[in-house]
C-alpha cells in the first residue's frame, strides 16, 4: 500500500489543455513516418535497443512531470533548472532528446553548441503558461512602462517557463531568467540593479517569492494584464509598484484551492501540505512547505516514515513519489486528479519513434532557436546559471 489516493469512480481524470500557438497544436504534424501504436508490446524493448545503439551520442533529459514509461529512459531527471544545467554540461552528446515541454527544449538548444541537436519527441508538448506572454505583448508592455516613466527603473525577469522570444527580450534589456528553485536569488540580483522588476509570465511565482521570502506587501505588487489597454493599470500604480507581475498562470497548479487544503486537513489532521510555488498565493499561505519539483522530491526523501503528505503539483510526479515512499502516506492535494496534458504528450510511442528515427540517421522534431534570438536569450540564461 502506498497510501496514494487513487481516483475514485466519481473522480474525473482531467488533462488540462495548453492553448495558443506556442503550445504546438498549430505547429503542425509532429511525427512524419510511423508512430508505433501504444498497444505494441515491444515498445519497451524497442526503446532500450534504440537507446543502446545510440550510446554516448545520445543524452536523454526527463522532467519530473513526465510519465513513468518515459522517465525510465532518462539519463538525468530534474526540475527545469537542473535540466538546463545538465544540457549545458554535455558538449559531447550529439543528440539531446528532451522529455519535457517546448520551452525547456528551446533553452537546451540555446545552451548547447551548434553541432548538438535538441529533439522534442512530440512538438505538441507546449506549455499554456509560456503561451500567455508573446513577444509583441511584452514589447507593448515595455512601451507602456516607458510612457509611464518607469521603464528605466525596471529590470525584466522571466520564469524559465517562457518562449525563447521572451527570454531574448529579457536578455536585450539586461534582465535574467529564473526557475522555481532560484527565483529569490534572481530577484535579489535584479533589485541590486533596479528599483522595480517586471516578472514574466507567472504572476504566482513572482508574488509568492517577493511576499513569502522577501517581506514585500501584497500592495507592492501590481498585475499587468496584456489583454487590456495599458495592461489595465494606471501610470501611478506602475510608479507605486515594486514588482509588476505579468497576468499569467499555470492551469495545472491553478486547480489547487484553499478548500483542497482545508479538506485534507480535516480528513488527515497530521498532514503536511507541500505545494509548488506556481500555486496561488492563498494556497501557498495555507500550505506548510513550498518549493520546486526538486525541493518536493527532497522533502519527501527526508520525511519521517509514517508521516502524512498532501502534495500540490503535477500528478505524474505525485504518483511516482507515492510509489517510491510506501512507508509514508502521500496523496494528491486535489480530489480531482489532473495531469499536465502537454507534459503527457511525450509518451513511449513518441519516444520510441524519435529514438528509432535517430538510429535510422534522421533527426526528428529538432528544436532550433534562431541565432540572434538565441544569443540574446543566452545572456539572460547565463546570468541565471552564474547566480551565486
Ligand atoms: P520546476 O521543475 O522548475 O519546479 O517547474 C515546474 C514546471 O512547471 C515545469 O513546467
Ligand atoms: Fe506549463 Fe503548468 Fe504544464 Fe508546467 S505544469 S508545463 S507550467 S502547464
mmCIF file of C-alpha atoms and ligand atoms in Angstrom:
data_model
loop_
_atom_site.group_PDB
_atom_site.id
_atom_site.type_symbol
_atom_site.label_atom_id
_atom_site.label_comp_id
_atom_site.label_asym_id
_atom_site.label_seq_id
_atom_site.Cartn_x
_atom_site.Cartn_y
_atom_site.Cartn_z
ATOM 1 C CA UNK A 1 0.000 0.000 0.000
ATOM 2 C CA UNK A 2 1.406 3.358 -0.920
ATOM 3 C CA UNK A 3 -1.216 5.479 0.783
ATOM 4 C CA UNK A 4 -1.745 7.265 -2.525
ATOM 5 C CA UNK A 5 -5.341 8.249 -3.060
ATOM 6 C CA UNK A 6 -6.219 6.632 -6.352
ATOM 7 C CA UNK A 7 -9.100 8.329 -8.146
ATOM 8 C CA UNK A 8 -12.467 7.051 -7.006
ATOM 9 C CA UNK A 9 -15.050 6.138 -9.652
ATOM 10 C CA UNK A 10 -16.644 9.534 -9.163
ATOM 11 C CA UNK A 11 -13.421 11.372 -9.739
ATOM 12 C CA UNK A 12 -12.581 12.520 -13.192
ATOM 13 C CA UNK A 13 -9.155 12.243 -14.739
ATOM 14 C CA UNK A 14 -8.538 15.624 -16.281
ATOM 15 C CA UNK A 15 -5.990 16.617 -18.827
ATOM 16 C CA UNK A 16 -5.517 20.348 -18.855
ATOM 17 C CA UNK A 17 -5.012 21.588 -22.332
ATOM 18 C CA UNK A 18 -2.386 24.014 -23.475
ATOM 19 C CA UNK A 19 -3.673 26.909 -25.544
ATOM 20 C CA UNK A 20 -2.323 29.141 -28.219
ATOM 21 C CA UNK A 21 0.163 28.804 -30.967
ATOM 22 C CA UNK A 22 3.298 28.093 -28.956
ATOM 23 C CA UNK A 23 1.720 25.032 -27.393
ATOM 24 C CA UNK A 24 2.384 23.115 -30.510
ATOM 25 C CA UNK A 25 -1.183 22.456 -31.568
ATOM 26 C CA UNK A 26 -0.539 24.777 -34.502
ATOM 27 C CA UNK A 27 2.987 23.644 -35.094
ATOM 28 C CA UNK A 28 1.669 21.021 -37.460
ATOM 29 C CA UNK A 29 2.336 17.374 -37.854
ATOM 30 C CA UNK A 30 4.786 16.181 -35.286
ATOM 31 C CA UNK A 31 5.589 12.663 -36.405
ATOM 32 C CA UNK A 32 6.322 12.178 -40.066
ATOM 33 C CA UNK A 33 6.506 8.419 -40.617
ATOM 34 C CA UNK A 34 5.059 5.743 -38.436
ATOM 35 C CA UNK A 35 4.243 6.348 -34.810
ATOM 36 C CA UNK A 36 4.093 2.922 -33.163
ATOM 37 C CA UNK A 37 0.743 2.070 -31.569
ATOM 38 C CA UNK A 38 0.657 2.381 -27.778
ATOM 39 C CA UNK A 39 -0.538 -1.226 -27.646
ATOM 40 C CA UNK A 40 2.672 -2.538 -29.241
ATOM 41 C CA UNK A 41 4.056 -4.934 -26.588
ATOM 42 C CA UNK A 42 7.618 -4.489 -27.849
ATOM 43 C CA UNK A 43 7.824 -0.740 -27.159
ATOM 44 C CA UNK A 44 9.953 -1.030 -24.037
ATOM 45 C CA UNK A 45 12.395 -3.324 -25.793
ATOM 46 C CA UNK A 46 12.468 -1.084 -28.880
ATOM 47 C CA UNK A 47 13.284 1.961 -26.750
ATOM 48 C CA UNK A 48 16.017 0.049 -24.933
ATOM 49 C CA UNK A 49 17.586 -1.257 -28.154
ATOM 50 C CA UNK A 50 17.488 2.149 -29.875
ATOM 51 C CA UNK A 51 18.971 3.888 -26.855
ATOM 52 C CA UNK A 52 21.712 1.324 -26.553
ATOM 53 C CA UNK A 53 22.637 1.552 -30.211
ATOM 54 C CA UNK A 54 22.940 5.363 -29.986
ATOM 55 C CA UNK A 55 25.199 5.015 -26.941
ATOM 56 C CA UNK A 56 27.108 8.164 -25.911
ATOM 57 C CA UNK A 57 25.831 10.087 -28.918
ATOM 58 C CA UNK A 58 22.524 10.349 -27.091
ATOM 59 C CA UNK A 59 21.608 12.121 -23.862
ATOM 60 C CA UNK A 60 18.022 11.875 -22.633
ATOM 61 C CA UNK A 61 16.705 14.510 -20.226
ATOM 62 C CA UNK A 62 13.445 13.949 -18.333
ATOM 63 C CA UNK A 63 11.424 16.495 -16.385
ATOM 64 C CA UNK A 64 9.848 15.248 -13.151
ATOM 65 C CA UNK A 65 6.349 15.648 -14.630
ATOM 66 C CA UNK A 66 6.971 13.061 -17.328
ATOM 67 C CA UNK A 67 5.190 9.715 -17.371
ATOM 68 C CA UNK A 68 6.895 6.705 -15.728
ATOM 69 C CA UNK A 69 7.035 4.915 -19.094
ATOM 70 C CA UNK A 70 9.260 7.729 -20.383
ATOM 71 C CA UNK A 71 11.183 8.760 -17.281
ATOM 72 C CA UNK A 72 12.720 5.291 -17.006
ATOM 73 C CA UNK A 73 14.743 6.074 -20.143
ATOM 74 C CA UNK A 74 16.066 9.430 -18.919
ATOM 75 C CA UNK A 75 19.799 9.707 -18.243
ATOM 76 C CA UNK A 76 19.056 12.594 -15.918
ATOM 77 C CA UNK A 77 15.790 13.666 -14.323
ATOM 78 C CA UNK A 78 15.307 17.063 -12.785
ATOM 79 C CA UNK A 79 13.479 20.328 -12.385
ATOM 80 C CA UNK A 80 13.827 22.877 -15.139
ATOM 81 C CA UNK A 81 16.927 24.436 -13.534
ATOM 82 C CA UNK A 82 18.788 21.160 -13.203
ATOM 83 C CA UNK A 83 17.857 20.116 -16.734
ATOM 84 C CA UNK A 84 19.148 23.420 -18.160
ATOM 85 C CA UNK A 85 22.417 22.930 -16.267
ATOM 86 C CA UNK A 86 22.696 19.365 -17.492
ATOM 87 C CA UNK A 87 22.017 20.288 -21.107
ATOM 88 C CA UNK A 88 24.788 22.891 -20.910
ATOM 89 C CA UNK A 89 27.175 20.380 -19.332
ATOM 90 C CA UNK A 90 27.080 17.712 -22.075
ATOM 91 C CA UNK A 91 29.047 19.057 -25.050
ATOM 92 C CA UNK A 92 29.886 15.517 -26.135
ATOM 93 C CA UNK A 93 26.297 14.433 -26.743
ATOM 94 C CA UNK A 94 25.303 14.744 -30.381
ATOM 95 C CA UNK A 95 21.576 14.337 -29.705
ATOM 96 C CA UNK A 96 19.712 15.649 -26.682
ATOM 97 C CA UNK A 97 16.263 14.126 -26.518
ATOM 98 C CA UNK A 98 14.222 16.339 -24.233
ATOM 99 C CA UNK A 99 11.359 14.631 -22.460
ATOM 100 C CA UNK A 100 9.665 17.762 -21.227
ATOM 101 C CA UNK A 101 7.982 20.704 -22.923
ATOM 102 C CA UNK A 102 8.844 23.078 -25.730
ATOM 103 C CA UNK A 103 10.340 25.957 -23.691
ATOM 104 C CA UNK A 104 12.713 23.502 -21.993
ATOM 105 C CA UNK A 105 13.905 22.123 -25.325
ATOM 106 C CA UNK A 106 14.390 25.681 -26.595
ATOM 107 C CA UNK A 107 16.516 26.511 -23.563
ATOM 108 C CA UNK A 108 18.548 23.357 -24.124
ATOM 109 C CA UNK A 109 19.135 24.388 -27.747
ATOM 110 C CA UNK A 110 20.255 27.846 -26.640
ATOM 111 C CA UNK A 111 22.658 26.399 -24.073
ATOM 112 C CA UNK A 112 24.211 23.731 -26.298
ATOM 113 C CA UNK A 113 26.693 24.058 -29.139
ATOM 114 C CA UNK A 114 25.908 24.472 -32.852
ATOM 115 C CA UNK A 115 26.711 20.853 -33.565
ATOM 116 C CA UNK A 116 24.328 19.449 -30.959
ATOM 117 C CA UNK A 117 20.728 18.708 -31.890
ATOM 118 C CA UNK A 118 17.878 19.011 -29.418
ATOM 119 C CA UNK A 119 14.846 16.842 -30.095
ATOM 120 C CA UNK A 120 11.354 17.121 -28.609
ATOM 121 C CA UNK A 121 9.603 13.778 -29.247
ATOM 122 C CA UNK A 122 6.200 15.450 -29.708
ATOM 123 C CA UNK A 123 6.042 19.038 -30.959
ATOM 124 C CA UNK A 124 2.625 19.474 -29.370
ATOM 125 C CA UNK A 125 4.254 19.357 -25.926
ATOM 126 C CA UNK A 126 3.936 23.067 -25.186
ATOM 127 C CA UNK A 127 3.046 24.962 -22.010
ATOM 128 C CA UNK A 128 -0.097 27.022 -21.584
ATOM 129 C CA UNK A 129 1.678 29.356 -19.160
ATOM 130 C CA UNK A 130 4.523 30.045 -21.574
ATOM 131 C CA UNK A 131 1.922 30.885 -24.233
ATOM 132 C CA UNK A 132 0.463 33.618 -22.016
ATOM 133 C CA UNK A 133 3.296 36.028 -22.874
ATOM 134 C CA UNK A 134 4.063 36.671 -26.532
ATOM 135 C CA UNK A 135 6.876 38.830 -27.931
ATOM 136 C CA UNK A 136 4.569 41.609 -29.235
ATOM 137 C CA UNK A 137 2.643 41.724 -25.938
ATOM 138 C CA UNK A 138 5.824 42.124 -23.921
ATOM 139 C CA UNK A 139 7.097 44.839 -26.296
ATOM 140 C CA UNK A 140 3.761 46.647 -25.809
ATOM 141 C CA UNK A 141 4.150 46.341 -22.053
ATOM 142 C CA UNK A 142 7.616 47.888 -22.256
ATOM 143 C CA UNK A 143 6.167 50.784 -24.259
ATOM 144 C CA UNK A 144 3.533 51.252 -21.549
ATOM 145 C CA UNK A 145 6.226 51.237 -18.861
ATOM 146 C CA UNK A 146 8.245 53.744 -20.865
ATOM 147 C CA UNK A 147 5.237 56.060 -21.265
ATOM 148 C CA UNK A 148 4.544 55.796 -17.543
ATOM 149 C CA UNK A 149 8.139 56.921 -16.958
ATOM 150 C CA UNK A 150 9.201 53.775 -15.104
ATOM 151 C CA UNK A 151 10.965 51.609 -17.705
ATOM 152 C CA UNK A 152 14.402 52.908 -16.724
ATOM 153 C CA UNK A 153 13.941 51.680 -13.177
ATOM 154 C CA UNK A 154 12.702 48.241 -14.254
ATOM 155 C CA UNK A 155 14.750 45.044 -14.558
ATOM 156 C CA UNK A 156 12.827 42.455 -16.582
ATOM 157 C CA UNK A 157 12.913 38.886 -15.398
ATOM 158 C CA UNK A 158 11.313 35.802 -16.839
ATOM 159 C CA UNK A 159 10.495 32.438 -15.409
ATOM 160 C CA UNK A 160 12.076 29.625 -17.391
ATOM 161 C CA UNK A 161 8.514 28.719 -18.485
ATOM 162 C CA UNK A 162 8.538 31.216 -21.343
ATOM 163 C CA UNK A 163 9.371 31.177 -25.035
ATOM 164 C CA UNK A 164 12.847 31.933 -26.396
ATOM 165 C CA UNK A 165 11.417 35.233 -27.698
ATOM 166 C CA UNK A 166 10.601 36.342 -24.151
ATOM 167 C CA UNK A 167 13.982 35.231 -22.840
ATOM 168 C CA UNK A 168 15.596 37.175 -25.690
ATOM 169 C CA UNK A 169 13.592 40.298 -24.768
ATOM 170 C CA UNK A 170 14.765 39.952 -21.177
ATOM 171 C CA UNK A 171 18.354 39.402 -22.307
ATOM 172 C CA UNK A 172 18.269 42.510 -24.512
ATOM 173 C CA UNK A 173 17.065 44.569 -21.560
ATOM 174 C CA UNK A 174 19.791 43.312 -19.204
ATOM 175 C CA UNK A 175 17.473 41.027 -17.266
ATOM 176 C CA UNK A 176 17.636 37.478 -16.011
ATOM 177 C CA UNK A 177 15.850 34.131 -16.243
ATOM 178 C CA UNK A 178 14.788 32.291 -13.102
ATOM 179 C CA UNK A 179 13.265 28.952 -12.203
ATOM 180 C CA UNK A 180 11.156 27.978 -9.243
ATOM 181 C CA UNK A 181 14.292 26.898 -7.390
ATOM 182 C CA UNK A 182 16.218 30.177 -7.716
ATOM 183 C CA UNK A 183 13.555 32.888 -8.033
ATOM 184 C CA UNK A 184 14.606 34.576 -4.761
ATOM 185 C CA UNK A 185 18.282 34.704 -5.786
ATOM 186 C CA UNK A 186 17.383 36.054 -9.216
ATOM 187 C CA UNK A 187 15.138 38.706 -7.650
ATOM 188 C CA UNK A 188 17.918 39.741 -5.263
ATOM 189 C CA UNK A 189 20.175 40.089 -8.305
ATOM 190 C CA UNK A 190 17.561 42.201 -10.081
ATOM 191 C CA UNK A 191 16.907 44.524 -7.127
ATOM 192 C CA UNK A 192 20.629 45.229 -6.909
ATOM 193 C CA UNK A 193 20.310 46.678 -10.411
ATOM 194 C CA UNK A 194 16.943 48.392 -10.441
ATOM 195 C CA UNK A 195 14.143 49.597 -8.209
ATOM 196 C CA UNK A 196 11.411 47.576 -9.872
ATOM 197 C CA UNK A 197 11.049 44.186 -11.532
ATOM 198 C CA UNK A 198 8.802 43.164 -14.414
ATOM 199 C CA UNK A 199 8.152 39.479 -13.667
ATOM 200 C CA UNK A 200 7.060 37.282 -16.616
ATOM 201 C CA UNK A 201 4.895 35.250 -17.140
ATOM 202 C CA UNK A 202 3.816 33.586 -13.870
ATOM 203 C CA UNK A 203 2.232 36.077 -11.505
ATOM 204 C CA UNK A 204 2.052 33.465 -8.732
ATOM 205 C CA UNK A 205 5.730 32.552 -8.616
ATOM 206 C CA UNK A 206 6.574 36.263 -8.614
ATOM 207 C CA UNK A 207 4.083 37.191 -5.903
ATOM 208 C CA UNK A 208 4.809 34.161 -3.736
ATOM 209 C CA UNK A 209 8.541 34.797 -3.824
ATOM 210 C CA UNK A 210 8.510 38.512 -3.017
ATOM 211 C CA UNK A 211 5.852 38.221 -0.299
ATOM 212 C CA UNK A 212 6.953 34.982 1.361
ATOM 213 C CA UNK A 213 10.706 35.248 1.005
ATOM 214 C CA UNK A 214 11.453 38.948 0.667
ATOM 215 C CA UNK A 215 8.979 40.596 3.030
ATOM 216 C CA UNK A 216 7.055 42.606 0.398
ATOM 217 C CA UNK A 217 3.407 43.547 0.960
ATOM 218 C CA UNK A 218 0.771 42.423 -1.479
ATOM 219 C CA UNK A 219 0.298 46.138 -2.187
ATOM 220 C CA UNK A 220 3.836 46.303 -3.569
ATOM 221 C CA UNK A 221 2.657 44.104 -6.468
ATOM 222 C CA UNK A 222 0.656 45.242 -9.470
ATOM 223 C CA UNK A 223 -0.689 42.894 -12.150
ATOM 224 C CA UNK A 224 -0.220 43.812 -15.807
ATOM 225 C CA UNK A 225 -2.901 42.230 -17.993
ATOM 226 C CA UNK A 226 -1.683 42.066 -21.607
ATOM 227 C CA UNK A 227 -5.257 41.701 -22.836
ATOM 228 C CA UNK A 228 -6.293 45.140 -21.530
ATOM 229 C CA UNK A 229 -5.291 48.616 -22.709
ATOM 230 C CA UNK A 230 -2.213 49.797 -20.757
ATOM 231 C CA UNK A 231 -2.239 46.428 -19.019
ATOM 232 C CA UNK A 232 -5.285 47.532 -17.025
ATOM 233 C CA UNK A 233 -3.083 49.589 -14.690
ATOM 234 C CA UNK A 234 -2.574 53.336 -14.293
ATOM 235 C CA UNK A 235 0.766 55.086 -14.613
ATOM 236 C CA UNK A 236 0.536 55.934 -10.902
ATOM 237 C CA UNK A 237 0.030 52.266 -9.991
ATOM 238 C CA UNK A 238 3.095 51.367 -12.042
ATOM 239 C CA UNK A 239 5.079 54.105 -10.300
ATOM 240 C CA UNK A 240 3.987 52.871 -6.856
ATOM 241 C CA UNK A 241 4.663 49.184 -7.516
ATOM 242 C CA UNK A 242 7.883 47.414 -6.595
ATOM 243 C CA UNK A 243 7.070 44.456 -8.819
ATOM 244 C CA UNK A 244 4.963 44.334 -11.969
ATOM 245 C CA UNK A 245 3.546 40.837 -12.314
ATOM 246 C CA UNK A 246 2.503 39.566 -15.725
ATOM 247 C CA UNK A 247 -1.009 38.120 -15.709
ATOM 248 C CA UNK A 248 -0.061 34.532 -16.469
ATOM 249 C CA UNK A 249 -0.524 31.323 -14.546
ATOM 250 C CA UNK A 250 -0.283 27.551 -14.738
ATOM 251 C CA UNK A 251 -3.657 25.912 -15.296
ATOM 252 C CA UNK A 252 -2.499 22.709 -13.617
ATOM 253 C CA UNK A 253 -1.388 24.361 -10.365
ATOM 254 C CA UNK A 254 -4.322 26.775 -10.547
ATOM 255 C CA UNK A 255 -6.616 23.864 -9.734
ATOM 256 C CA UNK A 256 -5.425 23.661 -6.132
ATOM 257 C CA UNK A 257 -7.572 25.772 -3.813
ATOM 258 C CA UNK A 258 -7.647 26.655 -0.132
ATOM 259 C CA UNK A 259 -10.692 24.359 0.089
ATOM 260 C CA UNK A 260 -8.456 21.468 -1.040
ATOM 261 C CA UNK A 261 -6.059 22.310 1.799
ATOM 262 C CA UNK A 262 -8.836 22.641 4.403
ATOM 263 C CA UNK A 263 -10.494 19.463 3.223
ATOM 264 C CA UNK A 264 -7.350 17.339 3.517
ATOM 265 C CA UNK A 265 -6.502 18.838 6.912
ATOM 266 C CA UNK A 266 -9.944 17.826 8.123
ATOM 267 C CA UNK A 267 -9.528 14.274 6.847
ATOM 268 C CA UNK A 268 -5.884 13.948 7.947
ATOM 269 C CA UNK A 269 -5.130 16.283 10.875
ATOM 270 C CA UNK A 270 -1.391 15.407 10.854
ATOM 271 C CA UNK A 271 -0.926 16.028 7.149
ATOM 272 C CA UNK A 272 1.938 18.178 5.819
ATOM 273 C CA UNK A 273 0.808 20.220 2.848
ATOM 274 C CA UNK A 274 3.585 20.665 0.307
ATOM 275 C CA UNK A 275 2.954 22.745 -2.813
ATOM 276 C CA UNK A 276 4.717 24.174 -5.844
ATOM 277 C CA UNK A 277 5.101 27.998 -5.941
ATOM 278 C CA UNK A 278 3.046 28.121 -9.166
ATOM 279 C CA UNK A 279 0.004 27.676 -6.876
ATOM 280 C CA UNK A 280 -1.954 30.796 -5.931
ATOM 281 C CA UNK A 281 -0.776 32.945 -3.045
ATOM 282 C CA UNK A 282 -3.737 31.852 -0.885
ATOM 283 C CA UNK A 283 -2.854 28.180 -1.361
ATOM 284 C CA UNK A 284 0.826 28.797 -0.688
ATOM 285 C CA UNK A 285 -0.088 30.683 2.503
ATOM 286 C CA UNK A 286 -2.278 27.796 3.617
ATOM 287 C CA UNK A 287 0.444 25.197 2.910
ATOM 288 C CA UNK A 288 3.225 24.062 5.246
ATOM 289 C CA UNK A 289 6.024 23.822 2.685
ATOM 290 C CA UNK A 290 6.581 25.390 -0.721
ATOM 291 C CA UNK A 291 9.179 24.613 -3.367
ATOM 292 C CA UNK A 292 10.175 23.463 -6.823
ATOM 293 C CA UNK A 293 9.752 19.895 -8.037
ATOM 294 C CA UNK A 294 13.310 19.097 -6.934
ATOM 295 C CA UNK A 295 12.533 20.553 -3.474
ATOM 296 C CA UNK A 296 9.354 18.472 -3.259
ATOM 297 C CA UNK A 297 11.295 15.300 -4.037
ATOM 298 C CA UNK A 298 13.941 16.073 -1.416
ATOM 299 C CA UNK A 299 11.289 16.913 1.182
ATOM 300 C CA UNK A 300 9.658 13.516 0.676
ATOM 301 C CA UNK A 301 13.039 11.753 0.771
ATOM 302 C CA UNK A 302 13.797 13.388 4.111
ATOM 303 C CA UNK A 303 10.331 12.821 5.590
ATOM 304 C CA UNK A 304 9.852 10.530 8.602
ATOM 305 C CA UNK A 305 8.382 7.083 7.950
ATOM 306 C CA UNK A 306 4.692 7.137 8.832
ATOM 307 C CA UNK A 307 4.343 10.857 8.133
ATOM 308 C CA UNK A 308 1.486 12.122 6.005
ATOM 309 C CA UNK A 309 1.845 14.421 2.983
ATOM 310 C CA UNK A 310 -0.553 16.083 0.558
ATOM 311 C CA UNK A 311 1.312 17.341 -2.481
ATOM 312 C CA UNK A 312 0.086 20.117 -4.765
ATOM 313 C CA UNK A 313 1.858 19.637 -8.047
ATOM 314 C CA UNK A 314 1.512 17.630 -11.272
ATOM 315 C CA UNK A 315 0.075 14.142 -10.851
ATOM 316 C CA UNK A 316 2.753 12.028 -12.572
ATOM 317 C CA UNK A 317 5.279 13.255 -10.013
ATOM 318 C CA UNK A 318 2.973 12.858 -7.015
ATOM 319 C CA UNK A 319 2.017 9.361 -8.073
ATOM 320 C CA UNK A 320 5.680 8.389 -8.515
ATOM 321 C CA UNK A 321 6.543 9.797 -5.089
ATOM 322 C CA UNK A 322 3.719 7.805 -3.538
ATOM 323 C CA UNK A 323 5.085 4.612 -5.054
ATOM 324 C CA UNK A 324 8.660 5.441 -4.067
ATOM 325 C CA UNK A 325 7.657 6.063 -0.435
ATOM 326 C CA UNK A 326 5.376 3.193 0.584
ATOM 327 C CA UNK A 327 6.298 3.875 4.241
ATOM 328 C CA UNK A 328 4.735 7.368 4.031
ATOM 329 C CA UNK A 329 1.210 8.454 3.299
ATOM 330 C CA UNK A 330 1.497 10.534 0.120
ATOM 331 C CA UNK A 331 -1.637 11.894 -1.501
ATOM 332 C CA UNK A 332 -2.566 14.347 -4.244
ATOM 333 C CA UNK A 333 -3.830 17.655 -2.835
ATOM 334 C CA UNK A 334 -6.866 17.864 -5.118
ATOM 335 C CA UNK A 335 -9.684 15.283 -5.041
ATOM 336 C CA UNK A 336 -9.866 15.520 -8.821
ATOM 337 C CA UNK A 337 -6.795 14.025 -10.443
ATOM 338 C CA UNK A 338 -5.171 16.190 -13.025
ATOM 339 C CA UNK A 339 -2.175 15.768 -15.327
ATOM 340 C CA UNK A 340 -0.426 18.427 -17.339
ATOM 341 C CA UNK A 341 -1.741 17.438 -20.760
ATOM 342 C CA UNK A 342 1.236 18.842 -22.634
ATOM 343 C CA UNK A 343 3.837 17.121 -20.454
ATOM 344 C CA UNK A 344 1.809 13.956 -21.006
ATOM 345 C CA UNK A 345 2.134 14.277 -24.792
ATOM 346 C CA UNK A 346 5.557 12.670 -24.540
ATOM 347 C CA UNK A 347 4.667 9.021 -24.250
ATOM 348 C CA UNK A 348 6.505 5.812 -25.028
ATOM 349 C CA UNK A 349 5.381 5.641 -28.692
ATOM 350 C CA UNK A 350 6.738 9.156 -29.337
ATOM 351 C CA UNK A 351 9.981 8.376 -27.540
ATOM 352 C CA UNK A 352 10.462 5.130 -29.484
ATOM 353 C CA UNK A 353 9.658 6.913 -32.732
ATOM 354 C CA UNK A 354 12.190 9.686 -32.028
ATOM 355 C CA UNK A 355 14.945 7.277 -30.988
ATOM 356 C CA UNK A 356 14.405 4.964 -33.944
ATOM 357 C CA UNK A 357 14.485 7.919 -36.331
ATOM 358 C CA UNK A 358 17.870 8.874 -34.892
ATOM 359 C CA UNK A 359 19.108 5.310 -35.295
ATOM 360 C CA UNK A 360 17.976 5.457 -38.945
ATOM 361 C CA UNK A 361 20.078 8.604 -39.460
ATOM 362 C CA UNK A 362 17.206 11.104 -39.496
ATOM 363 C CA UNK A 363 16.826 13.905 -36.932
ATOM 364 C CA UNK A 364 13.153 14.245 -35.998
ATOM 365 C CA UNK A 365 11.452 17.235 -34.361
ATOM 366 C CA UNK A 366 14.615 19.253 -33.936
ATOM 367 C CA UNK A 367 14.119 22.429 -31.887
ATOM 368 C CA UNK A 368 16.141 25.306 -33.314
ATOM 369 C CA UNK A 369 16.134 28.818 -31.913
ATOM 370 C CA UNK A 370 17.111 31.451 -34.471
ATOM 371 C CA UNK A 371 20.682 32.737 -33.917
ATOM 372 C CA UNK A 372 20.016 36.374 -32.881
ATOM 373 C CA UNK A 373 17.209 35.345 -30.580
ATOM 374 C CA UNK A 374 19.345 32.577 -29.122
ATOM 375 C CA UNK A 375 22.219 34.978 -28.454
ATOM 376 C CA UNK A 376 20.025 37.455 -26.572
ATOM 377 C CA UNK A 377 18.218 34.693 -24.669
ATOM 378 C CA UNK A 378 21.525 33.094 -23.769
ATOM 379 C CA UNK A 379 22.723 36.222 -21.985
ATOM 380 C CA UNK A 380 19.654 36.075 -19.706
ATOM 381 C CA UNK A 381 20.099 32.321 -19.165
ATOM 382 C CA UNK A 382 23.818 32.673 -18.458
ATOM 383 C CA UNK A 383 23.075 35.307 -15.822
ATOM 384 C CA UNK A 384 20.825 32.777 -14.128
ATOM 385 C CA UNK A 385 23.358 29.960 -14.352
ATOM 386 C CA UNK A 386 26.029 32.129 -12.719
ATOM 387 C CA UNK A 387 23.837 33.419 -9.867
ATOM 388 C CA UNK A 388 25.526 32.829 -6.522
HETATM 389 P P1 LIG B 1 10.152 23.127 -11.850
HETATM 390 O O1 LIG B 1 10.536 21.796 -12.369
HETATM 391 O O2 LIG B 1 11.181 24.146 -12.171
HETATM 392 O O3 LIG B 1 9.790 23.111 -10.415
HETATM 393 O O4 LIG B 1 8.889 23.662 -12.675
HETATM 394 C C1 LIG B 1 7.757 23.027 -12.836
HETATM 395 C C2 LIG B 1 7.073 23.311 -14.087
HETATM 396 O O5 LIG B 1 6.032 23.841 -14.140
HETATM 397 C C3 LIG B 1 7.638 22.885 -15.306
HETATM 398 O O6 LIG B 1 6.710 23.094 -16.238
HETATM 399 FE FE1 LIG B 2 3.267 24.596 -18.152
HETATM 400 FE FE2 LIG B 2 1.934 24.176 -15.881
HETATM 401 FE FE3 LIG B 2 2.373 22.135 -17.550
HETATM 402 FE FE4 LIG B 2 4.393 23.221 -16.166
HETATM 403 S S1 LIG B 2 2.639 22.123 -15.328
HETATM 404 S S2 LIG B 2 4.376 22.657 -18.341
HETATM 405 S S3 LIG B 2 3.763 25.400 -16.124
HETATM 406 S S4 LIG B 2 1.124 23.979 -17.966
#
